[in-house]
Coordinates of C-alpha atoms in Angstrom, one line a residue:
M1 CA 74.4 27.2 95.0
K2 CA 76.0 27.2 91.6
E3 CA 73.2 25.1 90.0
T4 CA 70.6 27.3 91.7
L5 CA 72.3 30.4 90.3
R6 CA 72.6 28.9 86.9
D7 CA 68.9 28.1 86.8
L8 CA 68.2 31.7 87.8
F9 CA 70.6 33.1 85.2
Q10 CA 69.1 31.1 82.4
Q11 CA 65.6 32.5 82.9
K12 CA 63.9 35.8 82.3
F13 CA 64.3 38.0 85.3
N14 CA 62.2 36.9 88.3
P15 CA 62.2 39.5 91.1
V16 CA 61.1 37.0 93.7
K17 CA 63.7 34.4 92.9
Y18 CA 66.4 37.0 92.5
R19 CA 65.6 38.4 96.0
N20 CA 65.6 34.9 97.5
V21 CA 68.6 33.4 95.8
V22 CA 71.0 36.4 95.2
L23 CA 70.2 39.0 97.8
Q24 CA 69.1 36.7 100.6
D25 CA 70.9 33.4 100.3
L26 CA 74.0 34.6 98.5
L27 CA 74.7 38.0 99.9
H28 CA 72.7 37.6 103.2
S29 CA 71.2 41.1 102.9
Q30 CA 69.5 41.9 106.1
Q31 CA 67.7 45.0 105.0
L32 CA 65.5 43.7 102.2
L33 CA 62.0 45.1 101.5
N34 CA 59.1 42.6 101.4
E35 CA 58.0 44.1 98.1
P36 CA 59.9 46.2 95.5
Q37 CA 59.4 49.9 96.3
F38 CA 58.5 52.0 93.3
L39 CA 60.9 55.0 93.0
E40 CA 60.3 56.7 89.7
E41 CA 59.5 56.3 86.0
T42 CA 61.9 57.6 83.4
N43 CA 60.9 59.5 80.3
D44 CA 61.3 56.3 78.4
G45 CA 58.8 54.6 80.6
D46 CA 61.4 52.5 82.5
R47 CA 60.3 51.9 86.1
I48 CA 62.9 52.0 88.9
Y49 CA 62.4 50.0 92.1
G50 CA 64.3 49.8 95.4
L51 CA 64.9 46.4 96.9
G52 CA 66.7 47.3 100.1
Y53 CA 70.4 47.5 101.0
F54 CA 73.1 45.9 103.0
N55 CA 76.3 47.1 104.7
D56 CA 79.7 45.6 104.0
A57 CA 82.3 44.8 106.6
D58 CA 83.4 48.5 106.5
N59 CA 79.9 49.7 107.0
K60 CA 79.6 51.0 103.5
R61 CA 76.1 50.8 102.2
V62 CA 75.3 48.9 99.0
G63 CA 71.9 49.9 97.6
L64 CA 69.9 47.2 95.8
Y65 CA 67.8 48.2 92.8
Y66 CA 65.7 46.8 89.9
T67 CA 64.7 48.6 86.7
E68 CA 61.9 47.3 84.5
V69 CA 63.1 48.3 81.0
V70 CA 60.3 48.9 78.5
K71 CA 61.8 49.8 75.1
S72 CA 65.5 49.1 75.2
D73 CA 67.5 45.9 74.7
V74 CA 69.5 45.6 77.9
R75 CA 72.2 43.6 75.9
R76 CA 73.1 46.8 73.9
K77 CA 72.1 49.8 76.1
R78 CA 74.7 50.6 78.7
V79 CA 75.6 54.2 79.4
G80 CA 71.9 55.3 79.9
F81 CA 71.5 52.8 82.7
R82 CA 74.4 54.2 84.6
Q83 CA 73.1 57.7 84.2
M84 CA 69.7 56.5 85.4
M85 CA 71.1 55.1 88.6
K86 CA 73.7 57.9 89.3
P87 CA 71.5 59.9 91.8
Y88 CA 70.8 56.8 93.8
V89 CA 74.5 55.8 94.0
K90 CA 75.7 59.3 94.7
Y91 CA 73.2 60.3 97.4
G92 CA 71.5 57.1 98.7
A93 CA 74.4 54.6 98.9
D94 CA 78.1 54.1 98.6
A95 CA 77.6 51.6 95.9
A96 CA 74.8 49.7 94.1
I97 CA 74.0 46.3 92.7
A98 CA 71.3 46.9 90.1
V99 CA 69.3 44.8 87.7
F100 CA 68.0 46.1 84.4
A101 CA 65.5 43.7 82.8
D102 CA 63.7 43.7 79.5
K103 CA 61.2 41.1 78.4
E104 CA 64.0 38.5 77.6
H105 CA 67.3 39.4 79.2
W106 CA 68.6 41.1 82.2
R107 CA 71.8 42.9 83.1
L108 CA 73.3 42.7 86.6
S109 CA 75.6 45.6 87.3
Y110 CA 77.8 46.9 90.0
M111 CA 78.3 50.7 90.4
S112 CA 80.3 52.8 92.8
D113 CA 81.5 56.3 92.9
L114 CA 83.8 55.9 95.9
K115 CA 87.4 56.8 95.2
G116 CA 89.6 53.7 94.8
G117 CA 86.6 51.7 93.7
E118 CA 84.8 53.9 91.2
T119 CA 83.2 52.5 88.1
A120 CA 82.5 55.8 86.4
A121 CA 84.7 55.1 83.4
K122 CA 83.5 51.6 83.0
R123 CA 80.3 49.8 84.0
F124 CA 80.7 46.3 85.3
S125 CA 78.0 44.0 84.3
Y126 CA 76.9 40.5 83.5
I127 CA 74.0 39.7 81.0
F128 CA 71.7 36.8 81.7
G129 CA 68.5 35.3 80.3
D130 CA 69.9 32.8 77.8
P131 CA 68.2 29.4 78.5
Q132 CA 71.3 27.7 77.2
G133 CA 73.9 29.9 78.8
Q134 CA 76.4 28.2 81.0
Y135 CA 77.7 31.4 82.7
K136 CA 80.8 29.9 84.0
T137 CA 82.6 33.1 85.0
P138 CA 79.7 34.9 86.8
L139 CA 78.9 31.6 88.6
E140 CA 82.4 31.3 89.9
R141 CA 82.8 35.0 90.8
L142 CA 79.4 35.5 92.3
A143 CA 79.3 32.2 94.2
H144 CA 82.7 33.2 95.7
L145 CA 81.1 36.4 97.1
G146 CA 78.9 34.3 99.3
T147 CA 81.9 32.8 101.0
Q148 CA 83.1 36.3 101.9
V149 CA 80.1 37.1 104.1
P150 CA 80.3 38.6 106.7
R151 CA 83.7 39.9 105.8
L152 CA 82.4 41.1 102.4
R153 CA 83.8 44.4 101.3
L154 CA 83.2 46.7 98.3
K155 CA 86.5 45.6 96.8
D156 CA 85.3 42.0 96.8
I157 CA 82.3 43.0 94.8
F158 CA 84.4 45.2 92.5
D159 CA 86.7 42.2 91.8
A160 CA 83.8 39.9 91.1
F161 CA 82.5 42.2 88.4
S162 CA 85.9 43.6 87.2
V163 CA 86.8 43.3 83.6
E164 CA 90.5 43.4 84.4
T165 CA 90.2 40.6 87.0
L166 CA 88.2 38.5 84.5
S167 CA 90.7 39.1 81.8
D168 CA 93.6 37.9 84.0
A169 CA 91.7 34.7 84.7
F170 CA 90.8 34.2 81.1
F171 CA 94.4 34.6 79.8
K172 CA 95.8 32.3 82.5
E173 CA 93.3 29.5 81.5
Y174 CA 93.9 30.3 77.8
H175 CA 97.6 29.8 78.3
D176 CA 97.0 26.5 80.2
H177 CA 94.9 25.2 77.3
Y178 CA 97.5 26.3 74.8
D179 CA 100.3 24.4 76.6
A180 CA 98.1 21.3 77.0
I181 CA 97.4 21.1 73.2
V182 CA 101.0 21.7 72.3
R183 CA 102.1 18.9 74.7
E184 CA 99.6 16.5 73.2
L185 CA 100.7 17.2 69.7
E186 CA 104.3 16.7 70.7
R187 CA 103.4 13.5 72.5
Q188 CA 101.8 12.2 69.2
R189 CA 105.2 13.1 67.6
Y190 CA 104.0 15.9 65.4
E191 CA 107.2 17.7 64.7
G192 CA 108.4 21.2 63.7
V193 CA 108.1 24.7 64.9
T194 CA 104.8 25.0 63.1
I195 CA 103.0 23.2 66.1
H196 CA 103.2 26.4 68.2
D197 CA 102.0 28.6 65.3
Y198 CA 99.2 26.2 64.4
V199 CA 97.8 26.0 67.9
K200 CA 98.1 29.8 68.3
K201 CA 96.1 30.4 65.1
M202 CA 93.5 27.7 65.9
M203 CA 92.8 29.0 69.4
G204 CA 92.6 32.6 68.1
R205 CA 90.0 31.5 65.5
I206 CA 88.0 29.6 68.2
V207 CA 87.9 32.8 70.3
F208 CA 86.7 34.7 67.3
L209 CA 83.9 32.1 66.8
H210 CA 82.8 32.6 70.4
F211 CA 82.6 36.3 69.7
L212 CA 80.4 35.7 66.7
Q213 CA 78.1 33.3 68.4
K214 CA 77.6 35.7 71.3
K215 CA 76.3 38.1 68.8
G216 CA 74.0 35.5 67.5
W217 CA 75.7 35.4 64.1
L218 CA 76.2 31.6 63.9
N219 CA 72.8 30.4 62.7
G220 CA 71.2 32.6 65.3
D221 CA 72.4 30.3 68.1
T222 CA 74.3 32.0 70.9
N223 CA 75.7 28.6 72.0
F224 CA 76.3 27.3 68.5
M225 CA 79.7 25.7 69.2
Q226 CA 78.7 24.0 72.4
N227 CA 75.5 22.7 70.9
T228 CA 77.1 21.3 67.7
F229 CA 79.7 19.7 69.8
A230 CA 77.6 18.3 72.6
H231 CA 74.4 17.2 70.7
S232 CA 75.9 15.6 67.6
K233 CA 78.1 12.5 67.9
A234 CA 79.0 12.8 64.2
Y235 CA 80.5 16.3 64.8
R236 CA 82.0 15.5 68.2
D237 CA 84.1 12.7 66.8
D238 CA 86.0 15.1 64.6
Y239 CA 84.9 18.6 65.5
L240 CA 87.9 20.3 64.0
E241 CA 87.6 18.8 60.5
K242 CA 83.8 18.7 60.3
V243 CA 82.8 22.0 61.9
L244 CA 85.8 24.4 62.6
E245 CA 87.7 24.0 59.4
P246 CA 84.7 24.5 57.1
L247 CA 83.9 27.6 59.1
F248 CA 87.4 29.0 59.0
F249 CA 88.3 28.2 55.4
G250 CA 85.0 27.8 53.7
I251 CA 82.2 29.9 55.0
F252 CA 84.3 32.8 56.2
N253 CA 86.3 32.7 53.0
T254 CA 83.2 33.2 50.8
E255 CA 81.6 36.4 49.7
P256 CA 78.5 37.3 51.8
G257 CA 76.2 37.2 48.7
Q258 CA 77.2 33.6 48.1

């Protein structure tokens, strides 16, 4: 299932594949429409479609929607999408799983106004459509939802999209990597309290590079680090010295005009 999902996530939005893979095979939605049902067109020309619904284990209805976005970049627009779907979530369902797709990328969002599971203050989304994206976190989280059926509840969906839940998992894995690097340096008999400071700074800088590449600011490649590491043996043999250190202390320490 994960490889099938990854293949779907790496492509432009395909309503048929999304229906078959996510809504049918993963979530086992029983109330799916054979064809997307046109609901309305916004002032911006975005077209909203209904895809059906399913009920969770507590008989709460989850509406399924798809919006064809004409002008906006779904990677950057957020608040407007929630406002667009608010009437459907409030009156037509207890929660919604909605796709917003432009010509290149698509945003998969969870929305609910139920007390105890509301997403009014924050919108919970994943963005797909990068052919080189690995999408580790959404693959793990969404694939796990499939194992919850037929006991799937809104809280399970909330947790799969929750920023707080993802942050907890990230920091645990981050700490594990930190400990592993420190142990390896100690095993190689590097000495002194500077080991901990060095690893802490290095990992912080690597996280910063991931932020930059996600923005497309590293040579326009949103997978710059993975690609330079995986596809060049010359870099992979000493990635720290040949790629990371020149970035940290050379390029980022140079005036933009130079």
